[in-house]
Coordinates of C-alpha atoms and ligand atoms in Angstrom, one line a residue:
X16 CA 114.3 70.2 114.4
X17 CA 115.2 71.2 118.0
X18 CA 116.5 74.6 118.9
X19 CA 119.8 75.0 120.7
X20 CA 118.9 77.3 123.6
X21 CA 122.3 77.1 125.3
X22 CA 124.6 78.5 122.6
X23 CA 124.4 82.2 121.7
X24 CA 124.6 82.7 118.0
X25 CA 126.1 85.8 116.5
X26 CA 125.3 88.0 113.6
X27 CA 125.8 91.7 112.7
X28 CA 122.1 92.6 112.6
X29 CA 118.9 91.1 113.7
X30 CA 115.8 92.3 111.7
X31 CA 112.4 91.8 113.2
X32 CA 109.7 91.2 110.6
X33 CA 109.7 90.1 106.9
X34 CA 107.2 92.4 105.3
X35 CA 108.1 95.1 102.8
X36 CA 110.5 96.7 105.3
X37 CA 112.3 93.5 106.6
X38 CA 112.8 92.1 103.1
X39 CA 114.5 95.2 101.7
X40 CA 116.5 95.7 104.9
X41 CA 117.9 92.3 104.5
X42 CA 118.8 92.8 100.9
X43 CA 120.7 96.0 101.8
X44 CA 122.4 94.5 104.8
X45 CA 123.7 91.7 102.6
X46 CA 124.9 94.2 100.0
X47 CA 126.9 95.9 102.8
X48 CA 128.6 92.6 103.5
X49 CA 126.9 92.3 106.9
X50 CA 125.4 89.0 108.3
X51 CA 121.8 89.3 109.2
X52 CA 119.0 87.1 110.6
X53 CA 115.4 88.0 110.1
X54 CA 112.8 86.7 112.4
X55 CA 109.1 86.6 111.3
X56 CA 106.1 85.6 113.4
X57 CA 104.2 84.5 110.3
X58 CA 104.7 81.3 108.4
X59 CA 105.7 83.3 105.2
X60 CA 106.9 86.6 104.0
X61 CA 104.5 89.6 103.6
X62 CA 103.8 91.2 107.0
X63 CA 100.5 93.1 106.8
X64 CA 99.8 91.2 103.4
X65 CA 100.4 87.9 105.0
X66 CA 97.8 88.5 107.8
X67 CA 95.1 90.7 106.2
X68 CA 93.4 88.2 104.0
X69 CA 89.8 89.3 104.6
X70 CA 87.5 89.5 101.6
X71 CA 88.2 92.6 99.5
X72 CA 91.6 93.4 101.1
X73 CA 93.6 95.8 98.8
X74 CA 96.0 98.6 99.3
X75 CA 94.4 102.1 98.9
X76 CA 97.5 103.3 97.0
X77 CA 97.7 102.3 93.3
X78 CA 99.7 99.1 92.8
X79 CA 102.1 100.7 90.3
X80 CA 103.1 103.1 93.1
X81 CA 102.8 100.8 96.0
X82 CA 105.8 98.6 95.0
X83 CA 109.5 98.8 95.4
X84 CA 111.7 101.1 93.2
X85 CA 115.1 100.0 94.4
X86 CA 115.5 97.6 91.4
X87 CA 114.5 98.8 88.0
X88 CA 114.6 95.2 86.7
X89 CA 112.0 94.2 89.4
X90 CA 109.7 97.1 88.6
X91 CA 110.0 96.5 84.9
X92 CA 109.3 92.8 85.1
X93 CA 106.4 92.6 87.6
X94 CA 102.9 93.0 86.1
X95 CA 100.2 94.3 88.3
X96 CA 96.7 93.2 87.2
X97 CA 94.5 95.9 88.7
X98 CA 94.7 99.5 89.6
X99 CA 94.5 98.4 93.3
X100 CA 95.6 94.8 93.2
X101 CA 94.2 92.4 95.7
X102 CA 96.0 91.2 98.8
X103 CA 96.8 87.8 97.1
X104 CA 98.7 89.6 94.4
X105 CA 100.6 91.9 96.7
X106 CA 101.6 88.7 98.7
X107 CA 102.6 87.0 95.5
X108 CA 104.7 90.0 94.6
X109 CA 106.5 89.9 98.0
X110 CA 107.1 86.2 97.6
X111 CA 108.6 86.9 94.2
X112 CA 110.9 89.5 95.7
X113 CA 112.0 87.0 98.4
X114 CA 112.9 84.5 95.7
X115 CA 114.3 86.8 93.2
X116 CA 116.8 88.2 95.7
X117 CA 117.2 84.8 97.3
X118 CA 116.2 86.2 100.8
X119 CA 114.7 83.2 102.4
X120 CA 117.9 81.5 103.7
X121 CA 118.3 84.3 106.2
X122 CA 114.7 84.4 107.3
X123 CA 113.4 82.3 110.2
X124 CA 109.6 82.0 110.0
X125 CA 107.1 81.1 112.8
X126 CA 109.4 82.8 115.3
X127 CA 108.8 85.9 117.3
X128 CA 111.5 88.1 118.9
X129 CA 110.5 88.2 122.5
X130 CA 113.2 90.3 123.9
X131 CA 116.2 92.4 122.9
X132 CA 118.4 93.7 125.7
X133 CA 121.4 96.0 125.1
X134 CA 124.7 95.2 126.8
X135 CA 126.7 98.4 127.3
X136 CA 130.0 96.6 128.0
X137 CA 130.0 94.8 124.6
X138 CA 127.8 97.3 122.7
X139 CA 125.8 94.4 121.5
X140 CA 122.1 93.4 121.6
X141 CA 121.1 90.1 123.3
X142 CA 118.1 88.8 121.5
X143 CA 115.8 86.0 122.6
X144 CA 113.3 84.5 120.3
X145 CA 110.1 82.4 120.8
X146 CA 111.9 79.1 120.0
X147 CA 114.2 79.8 123.1
X148 CA 117.2 80.6 120.9
X149 CA 119.7 83.4 121.9
X150 CA 121.3 85.7 119.5
X151 CA 123.9 88.4 119.8
X152 CA 123.8 91.3 117.3
X153 CA 125.5 94.6 116.9
X154 CA 122.4 96.1 115.4
X155 CA 118.6 95.5 115.8
X156 CA 116.3 96.7 113.2
X157 CA 112.6 96.8 114.0
X158 CA 110.7 96.2 110.7
X159 CA 107.6 95.4 112.6
X160 CA 105.1 97.4 110.6
X161 CA 102.7 100.1 111.7
X162 CA 99.6 98.1 111.5
X163 CA 100.4 94.7 112.7
X164 CA 99.3 94.4 116.4
X165 CA 95.5 93.8 116.3
X166 CA 93.1 95.7 118.5
X167 CA 90.5 93.3 119.9
X168 CA 87.9 95.1 122.1
X169 CA 87.4 93.5 125.4
X170 CA 83.6 92.9 125.1
X171 CA 82.0 91.0 128.0
X172 CA 81.3 87.3 127.1
X173 CA 83.6 87.3 124.1
X174 CA 84.7 83.8 124.8
X175 CA 81.3 82.4 125.3
X176 CA 80.3 82.8 121.6
X177 CA 79.6 79.5 119.9
X178 CA 80.1 80.6 116.3
X179 CA 83.1 81.7 114.2
X180 CA 85.0 84.7 115.4
X181 CA 87.5 86.5 113.1
X182 CA 89.6 89.6 113.2
X183 CA 90.2 91.2 109.7
X184 CA 94.0 91.6 110.6
X185 CA 94.3 87.9 111.4
X186 CA 92.2 86.3 108.8
X187 CA 92.2 82.4 108.4
X188 CA 94.4 81.4 105.4
X189 CA 91.8 78.9 104.2
X190 CA 89.2 81.7 104.0
X191 CA 85.8 81.9 105.6
X192 CA 82.5 80.7 103.9
X193 CA 79.7 83.0 104.9
X194 CA 77.2 81.5 102.5
X195 CA 73.8 81.4 104.1
X196 CA 75.2 82.6 107.4
X197 CA 74.1 85.4 109.7
X198 CA 77.1 87.7 110.3
X199 CA 77.9 90.6 112.5
X200 CA 80.7 93.0 111.6
X201 CA 82.0 95.3 114.4
X202 CA 83.7 98.4 113.1
X203 CA 83.4 100.6 110.0
X204 CA 87.1 101.5 109.2
X205 CA 88.9 100.7 106.0
X206 CA 88.9 97.0 106.5
X207 CA 85.2 96.9 107.2
X208 CA 84.4 99.2 104.2
X209 CA 86.3 96.9 101.9
X210 CA 85.0 93.6 103.3
X211 CA 81.3 94.5 104.0
X212 CA 80.1 94.5 100.4
X213 CA 81.5 91.1 99.8
X214 CA 80.4 89.5 103.1
X215 CA 76.9 90.9 102.3
X216 CA 76.8 89.2 99.0
X217 CA 77.4 85.8 100.7
X218 CA 75.6 86.1 104.0
X219 CA 71.9 85.5 104.6
X220 CA 71.9 88.5 107.0
X221 CA 74.5 91.1 107.9
X222 CA 74.4 93.3 110.9
X223 CA 77.0 96.2 110.9
X224 CA 77.9 97.6 114.3
X225 CA 79.1 101.2 113.8
X226 CA 80.7 103.4 116.4
X227 CA 81.9 106.2 114.1
X228 CA 80.8 106.7 110.5
X229 CA 83.7 107.0 108.1
X230 CA 84.2 109.0 104.9
X231 CA 84.7 106.8 101.9
X232 CA 85.1 107.6 98.2
X233 CA 84.8 105.2 95.4
X234 CA 88.0 103.3 94.6
X235 CA 87.1 103.0 90.9
X236 CA 89.2 99.8 90.8
X237 CA 89.6 98.2 87.4
X238 CA 91.9 96.0 85.5
X239 CA 95.1 97.7 84.1
X240 CA 95.6 97.6 80.4
X241 CA 98.9 96.8 78.8
X242 CA 99.0 100.4 77.4
X243 CA 98.7 101.9 80.7
X244 CA 101.3 99.7 82.2
X245 CA 103.6 100.4 79.3
X246 CA 103.2 104.2 79.8
X247 CA 104.2 104.0 83.4
X248 CA 107.0 101.6 82.9
X249 CA 108.6 103.8 80.1
X250 CA 109.0 106.6 82.6
X251 CA 108.9 104.8 86.0
X252 CA 112.0 106.6 87.4
X253 CA 110.7 110.0 86.5
X254 CA 107.2 109.2 87.9
X255 CA 108.8 108.0 91.2
X256 CA 110.7 111.2 91.4
X257 CA 107.6 113.3 91.0
X258 CA 105.7 111.3 93.6
X259 CA 108.5 112.0 96.1
X260 CA 107.9 115.7 95.9
X261 CA 104.2 115.2 97.0
X262 CA 103.2 115.6 100.6
X263 CA 102.0 112.0 101.0
X264 CA 104.8 110.5 98.8
X265 CA 102.5 109.3 96.0
X266 CA 100.8 111.0 93.1
X267 CA 97.7 112.7 94.6
X268 CA 97.2 114.9 91.5
X269 CA 97.5 117.7 94.0
X270 CA 95.8 121.0 93.2
X271 CA 97.8 124.2 93.9
X272 CA 95.0 126.5 94.9
X273 CA 92.8 126.8 98.0
X274 CA 89.3 125.5 98.0
X275 CA 88.1 128.9 99.0
X276 CA 89.7 130.7 96.1
X277 CA 87.4 129.2 93.5
X278 CA 83.7 129.4 92.9
X279 CA 81.2 126.9 94.3
X280 CA 80.4 125.8 90.8
X281 CA 84.2 125.1 89.9
X282 CA 84.7 123.3 93.3
X283 CA 81.8 121.0 92.8
X284 CA 82.9 120.2 89.2
X285 CA 86.4 119.3 90.6
X286 CA 85.0 117.1 93.4
X287 CA 82.7 115.4 90.9
X288 CA 85.6 114.7 88.6
X289 CA 87.7 113.3 91.5
X290 CA 84.8 111.2 92.8
X291 CA 84.6 109.6 89.4
X292 CA 88.4 109.2 89.1
X293 CA 88.3 107.4 92.5
X294 CA 90.7 106.9 95.4
X295 CA 92.7 109.0 97.8
X296 CA 93.6 111.8 95.3
X297 CA 90.1 113.1 96.2
X298 CA 91.9 114.8 99.1
X299 CA 94.4 116.4 96.7
X300 CA 91.7 118.5 95.0
X301 CA 92.9 121.6 96.8
X302 CA 96.0 122.4 98.8
X303 CA 94.2 123.3 102.1
X304 CA 91.6 120.5 102.5
X305 CA 93.5 119.1 105.5
X306 CA 94.7 122.5 106.8
X307 CA 91.6 124.7 106.9
X308 CA 88.3 123.8 108.4
X309 CA 86.3 125.9 106.0
X310 CA 88.0 124.4 103.0
X311 CA 87.5 120.9 104.4
X312 CA 83.8 121.5 105.0
X313 CA 83.3 122.1 101.2
X314 CA 84.7 118.6 100.4
X315 CA 83.1 116.9 103.4
X316 CA 79.7 118.4 102.4
X317 CA 80.2 117.1 98.9
X318 CA 80.8 113.5 100.2
X319 CA 77.9 113.8 102.7
X320 CA 75.6 114.7 99.8
X321 CA 76.8 111.7 97.9
X322 CA 76.0 109.3 100.9
X323 CA 72.5 110.8 101.2
X324 CA 72.0 110.3 97.4
X325 CA 73.2 106.7 97.4
X326 CA 71.6 105.3 100.5
X327 CA 67.8 105.1 100.0
X328 CA 66.6 105.0 103.6
X329 CA 67.1 108.5 105.0
X330 CA 67.5 107.3 108.6
X331 CA 70.2 104.8 107.6
X332 CA 71.9 107.5 105.3
X333 CA 72.0 109.9 108.3
X334 CA 73.7 107.3 110.5
X335 CA 76.2 106.5 107.8
X336 CA 77.0 110.3 107.3
X337 CA 80.1 111.4 109.2
X338 CA 79.9 114.8 110.9
X339 CA 83.7 114.9 111.4
X340 CA 86.7 116.3 109.4
X341 CA 87.2 114.6 106.0
X342 CA 90.6 112.9 105.9
X343 CA 91.3 113.3 109.6
X344 CA 90.8 109.6 109.9
X345 CA 92.4 108.1 106.9
X346 CA 90.0 108.4 104.0
X347 CA 88.6 105.0 102.8
X348 CA 88.2 103.9 99.2
X349 CA 85.5 101.5 98.6
X350 CA 83.7 99.3 96.0
X351 CA 80.0 99.6 96.7
X352 CA 80.1 100.2 100.4
X353 CA 77.3 102.7 100.8
X354 CA 75.2 100.9 98.2
X355 CA 75.4 97.8 100.4
X356 CA 73.1 99.4 102.9
X357 CA 70.2 99.4 100.3
X358 CA 70.1 95.6 100.6
X359 CA 67.2 94.2 102.5
X360 CA 69.5 91.7 104.2
X361 CA 71.9 94.3 105.7
X362 CA 71.1 96.3 108.9
X363 CA 73.2 99.2 110.5
X364 CA 73.4 99.2 114.3
X365 CA 74.7 102.5 115.8
X366 CA 76.4 101.5 119.0
X367 CA 76.2 105.0 120.4
X368 CA 72.4 104.5 120.5
X369 CA 72.5 100.8 121.2
X370 CA 75.9 100.0 122.9
X371 CA 77.1 96.4 122.6
X372 CA 76.4 95.0 126.1
X373 CA 77.8 91.5 125.7
X374 CA 78.6 88.7 123.4
X375 CA 76.4 85.7 124.1
X376 CA 76.8 82.1 123.0
X377 CA 74.4 82.8 120.1
X378 CA 75.3 86.4 119.1
X379 CA 75.4 89.9 120.4
X380 CA 73.2 91.9 122.7
X381 CA 73.2 95.6 121.9
X382 CA 70.7 98.2 123.3
X383 CA 68.7 95.4 124.9
X384 CA 68.2 93.6 121.5
X385 CA 69.7 90.1 120.8
X386 CA 71.2 89.8 117.4
X387 CA 71.6 86.0 116.7
X388 CA 74.5 85.4 114.4
X389 CA 76.6 82.5 113.2
X390 CA 79.8 84.6 112.9
X391 CA 81.3 87.8 114.3
X392 CA 83.9 89.7 112.3
X393 CA 86.1 92.2 114.3
X394 CA 87.1 94.9 111.9
X395 CA 88.4 96.9 114.9
X396 CA 91.8 97.8 113.6
X397 CA 95.2 98.0 115.2
X398 CA 97.3 99.2 118.1
X399 CA 99.0 101.2 115.5
X400 CA 102.6 102.4 115.1
X401 CA 103.7 101.5 118.7
X402 CA 101.9 98.2 119.4
X403 CA 104.2 95.9 117.6
X404 CA 107.3 97.7 118.8
X405 CA 106.2 97.5 122.4
X406 CA 105.2 93.9 122.1
X407 CA 109.0 93.1 122.2
X408 CA 110.6 93.5 125.6
X409 CA 113.2 96.0 124.4
X410 CA 115.7 97.3 127.0
X411 CA 118.4 99.9 126.3
X412 CA 121.1 101.5 128.4
X413 CA 120.8 101.0 132.2
X414 CA 118.1 98.3 131.5
X415 CA 115.6 101.1 130.6
X416 CA 112.6 99.5 128.9
X417 CA 111.1 101.0 125.9
X418 CA 107.6 100.5 127.4
X419 CA 108.7 102.6 130.3
X420 CA 110.3 105.3 128.3
X421 CA 107.2 105.6 126.0
X422 CA 104.7 105.4 128.8
X423 CA 103.4 108.9 128.0
X424 CA 103.7 108.3 124.2
X425 CA 106.5 107.5 121.8
X426 CA 109.6 109.7 121.7
X427 CA 112.0 109.3 118.8
X428 CA 114.5 111.2 116.7
X429 CA 113.3 111.2 113.0
X430 CA 111.1 108.1 113.8
X431 CA 114.2 106.0 113.2
X432 CA 116.0 105.9 116.6
X433 CA 115.3 106.6 120.2
X434 CA 117.7 108.0 122.9
X435 CA 119.0 105.4 125.3
X436 CA 118.7 102.6 122.8
X437 CA 122.0 102.6 120.9
X438 CA 122.3 100.7 117.5
X439 CA 118.5 100.1 117.5
X440 CA 116.7 101.3 114.4
X441 CA 113.0 101.5 113.6
X442 CA 111.7 101.4 110.0
X443 CA 108.8 103.9 109.7
X444 CA 108.6 104.4 113.4
X445 CA 106.4 107.0 115.2
X446 CA 107.7 110.4 114.3
X447 CA 108.3 109.6 110.7
X448 CA 105.9 110.1 107.7
X449 CA 105.0 106.5 107.5
X450 CA 101.3 105.9 107.6
X451 CA 100.6 109.4 106.2
X452 CA 102.4 108.3 103.0
X453 CA 102.6 105.6 100.5
X454 CA 104.4 103.1 102.8
X455 CA 106.7 101.5 100.3
X456 CA 108.8 104.6 99.3
X457 CA 108.8 105.6 103.0
X458 CA 110.1 102.2 103.9
X459 CA 112.8 102.3 101.1
X460 CA 113.8 105.9 102.2
X461 CA 114.3 104.6 105.8
X462 CA 116.2 101.5 104.8
X463 CA 118.5 103.5 102.5
X464 CA 119.1 106.0 105.3
X465 CA 119.9 103.2 107.8
X466 CA 122.2 101.5 105.2
X467 CA 124.1 104.8 104.6
X468 CA 124.4 105.3 108.3
X469 CA 125.9 101.8 108.7
X470 CA 128.4 102.5 105.9
X471 CA 129.4 105.8 107.6
X472 CA 129.9 104.0 110.8
X473 CA 132.0 101.3 109.2
X474 CA 134.1 104.0 107.5
X475 CA 134.9 105.6 110.9
X476 CA 135.1 102.4 112.8
X477 CA 132.2 103.4 115.0
X478 CA 130.8 100.7 117.2
X479 CA 127.9 102.6 118.5
X480 CA 125.3 105.2 117.4
X481 CA 122.7 106.8 119.6
X482 CA 120.2 109.6 119.3
X483 CA 120.8 112.5 121.6
X484 CA 118.0 113.5 124.1
X485 CA 118.0 117.2 123.0
X486 CA 117.7 116.2 119.3
X487 CA 114.9 113.9 120.2
X488 CA 113.1 116.5 122.3
X489 CA 113.4 119.0 119.5
X490 CA 112.1 116.5 116.9
X491 CA 109.1 115.4 119.0
X492 CA 108.2 119.1 119.4
X493 CA 108.5 119.7 115.7
X494 CA 106.3 116.7 114.9
X495 CA 103.7 118.1 117.2
X496 CA 104.0 121.6 115.9
X497 CA 103.5 120.5 112.3
X498 CA 100.5 118.3 113.2
X499 CA 98.9 121.1 115.2
X500 CA 99.0 123.4 112.1
X501 CA 96.7 120.8 110.4
X502 CA 93.3 119.4 111.1
X503 CA 94.7 115.9 112.0
X504 CA 94.6 116.3 115.8
X505 CA 90.8 117.1 115.5
X506 CA 89.3 113.6 115.6
X507 CA 89.8 110.3 117.5
X508 CA 91.9 108.5 115.0
X509 CA 94.5 105.8 115.3
X510 CA 97.1 108.3 114.3
X511 CA 96.5 109.7 117.8
X512 CA 96.2 106.3 119.5
X513 CA 92.5 107.2 120.3
X514 CA 91.2 103.9 119.2
X515 CA 92.9 101.9 121.9
X516 CA 91.6 102.4 125.5
X517 CA 94.3 103.8 127.8
X518 CA 96.7 104.6 125.0
X519 CA 98.4 108.0 125.4
X520 CA 97.0 110.6 123.0
X521 CA 99.9 111.7 120.9
X522 CA 99.9 112.4 117.2
X523 CA 102.4 109.8 115.9
X524 CA 103.2 110.2 112.2
X525 CA 105.1 113.2 110.7
X526 CA 103.2 115.2 108.2
X527 CA 105.2 115.9 105.0
X528 CA 107.2 113.4 103.1
X529 CA 109.4 115.7 101.1
X530 CA 110.2 118.0 104.1
X531 CA 111.1 114.9 106.1
X532 CA 113.5 113.6 103.4
X533 CA 115.3 116.9 103.3
X534 CA 115.8 116.9 107.0
X535 CA 116.9 113.2 107.2
X536 CA 119.4 113.8 104.4
X537 CA 120.7 116.9 106.1
X538 CA 121.2 115.1 109.3
X539 CA 123.2 112.4 107.5
X540 CA 125.3 115.0 105.4
X541 CA 126.2 116.7 108.7
X542 CA 127.8 113.6 110.1
X543 CA 124.6 112.3 111.7
X544 CA 123.8 115.5 113.5
X545 CA 121.9 114.8 116.7
X546 CA 123.4 111.4 117.2
X547 CA 126.5 110.4 119.2
X548 CA 128.9 108.1 117.5
X549 CA 131.5 106.2 119.4
X550 CA 134.3 103.9 118.5
Ligands
NA7_630 P1 90.4 101.3 111.8 O1 90.6 102.2 110.7 O2 91.1 101.6 113.1 O3 88.9 100.9 112.0 C1 88.5 100.2 113.1 C2 87.0 100.4 113.3 O4 86.6 99.5 114.4 C3 86.5 101.8 113.5 O5 85.4 102.0 112.9 C4 86.4 101.8 115.1 O6 85.5 102.8 115.5 C5 85.8 100.4 115.2 N1 86.0 100.0 116.6 C6 87.2 99.8 117.4 N2 86.9 99.4 118.6 C7 85.5 99.3 118.7 C8 84.7 98.9 119.7 N3 85.1 98.5 120.9 N4 83.3 98.9 119.5 C9 82.9 99.3 118.2 N5 83.7 99.6 117.2 C10 85.0 99.7 117.5 O7 91.0 99.9 111.3 P2 91.0 99.2 109.8 O8 91.6 97.8 110.0 O9 89.7 99.3 109.3 O10 92.0 100.1 109.0 C11 93.3 100.4 109.4 C12 94.1 101.0 108.3 O11 94.4 100.0 107.4 C13 93.4 102.0 107.5 O12 93.5 103.2 108.0 C14 94.2 101.9 106.2 O13 95.4 102.6 106.3 C15 94.6 100.5 106.1 P3 86.1 104.3 115.8 O14 86.3 105.0 114.5 O15 87.4 104.1 116.6 O16 85.0 104.9 116.7

């Protein structure tokens, strides 16, 4: 099929991305009677779950919560097999959603949106895609995901390597056979922590190159029983409502007291119980773990002691032990991560002591030592939150480019819109709770908010909506103020853009899902306060 690059095609809305956000947005746009075209770079639906196929890839939020709630039929009929279902099952779920709601006819796969330029005279967006096609749309919705633009470190000699090179966020669909191979993994974030135990089982020798040790708690993953599933399904709506009242938008079994109000004995018993229970609710043990350094120290010390207990070689244990704030970088949940370092065929290389000097045709040289390997795995994360948005050449009023506007860091109103870019919406953009929450309810909340806004505009025959600069300035200050009252700014996390060289250091997500929802609803109730609407 050839693409007609001369004719401009028209629709009401262009949606960029067919992951959790793009699929639900398309469903809602159709329900509003609007015509929509979704462009997806991947060859199928799924977004993050289409690309991240590395061994052990799972979500760190329980599957029965990490799923849509917009359709009760859907949540009743789907059966998750494990507490944290594997990537393949999440992808199968999203394919099921695409079929069940007949979404595919409006999705164009293997196609990137290269540019979106706003035309003030017509109040429409001119969109150009990688197949050369041109589209004109009233609205553009960026459903590009927070963790989709991979971060590939620019290590000298990278292209000279003769073996296999892989990034966890762009894993080959046919899988990788590491059997009998010598493998290097660079990075020790969540993707590395999930994949390392499985790669170690296959490889003949594994070298892990660590820049910063990370805190991880056991995931305690297990198959779900019919009883458990039945108990959740019989009160799904109620459980979803309870989750929405929690700071991170999912059930963290949050404690209501300070870690400093209880005795050490009681605290240790609580941490021990949560360690056994597994997963991110470890951080919910007390209400001030991410707010008060002394409270945080009590939980961090508990995990540090666990690492020292699990890892037999004290020197390796020491290198694996983080001295930073627990939860400041997203807490990881693992299945046998620390235990893997007790294997004789696994070695830890601290790149602070032995910096990676170059990649050679046969491996890596670090600290003057040559590590001969057959494969290198980059588990080096993402240009988070802004990377995928800025990968598109977006130009608003007066030809202002989003890249220029965000040169010193992203500026948004509610993380859903940005001044100077009318009729452009972002789903879970910077300045919204997004990555500090269970992503799926956050996505649904944004899609619902955008859909209500479009309905409101239609009712008033408004052609154009734009965030006001003063509302945006106030929101950016508020996001910073809330973050500053927590321990989050205290480490080099990707929440701050600190993992990407040269990226401005700005805390991007908004801390507090329930507070955010109250504010977003209030803005809507007050006739989209802080936005200008024009006929
Ligand atoms: P992360 O969490 O950003 O982890 C990336 C890891 O790669 C982390 O340990 C980084 O060290 C390391 N890294 C990055 N660049 C380099 C270089 N140049 N040299 C050595 N090491 C490097 O990404 P993930 O994919 O694991 O997880 C992302 C999110 O997905 C996760 O938070 C969950 O929400 C799901 P650093 O810590 O920056 O020193």
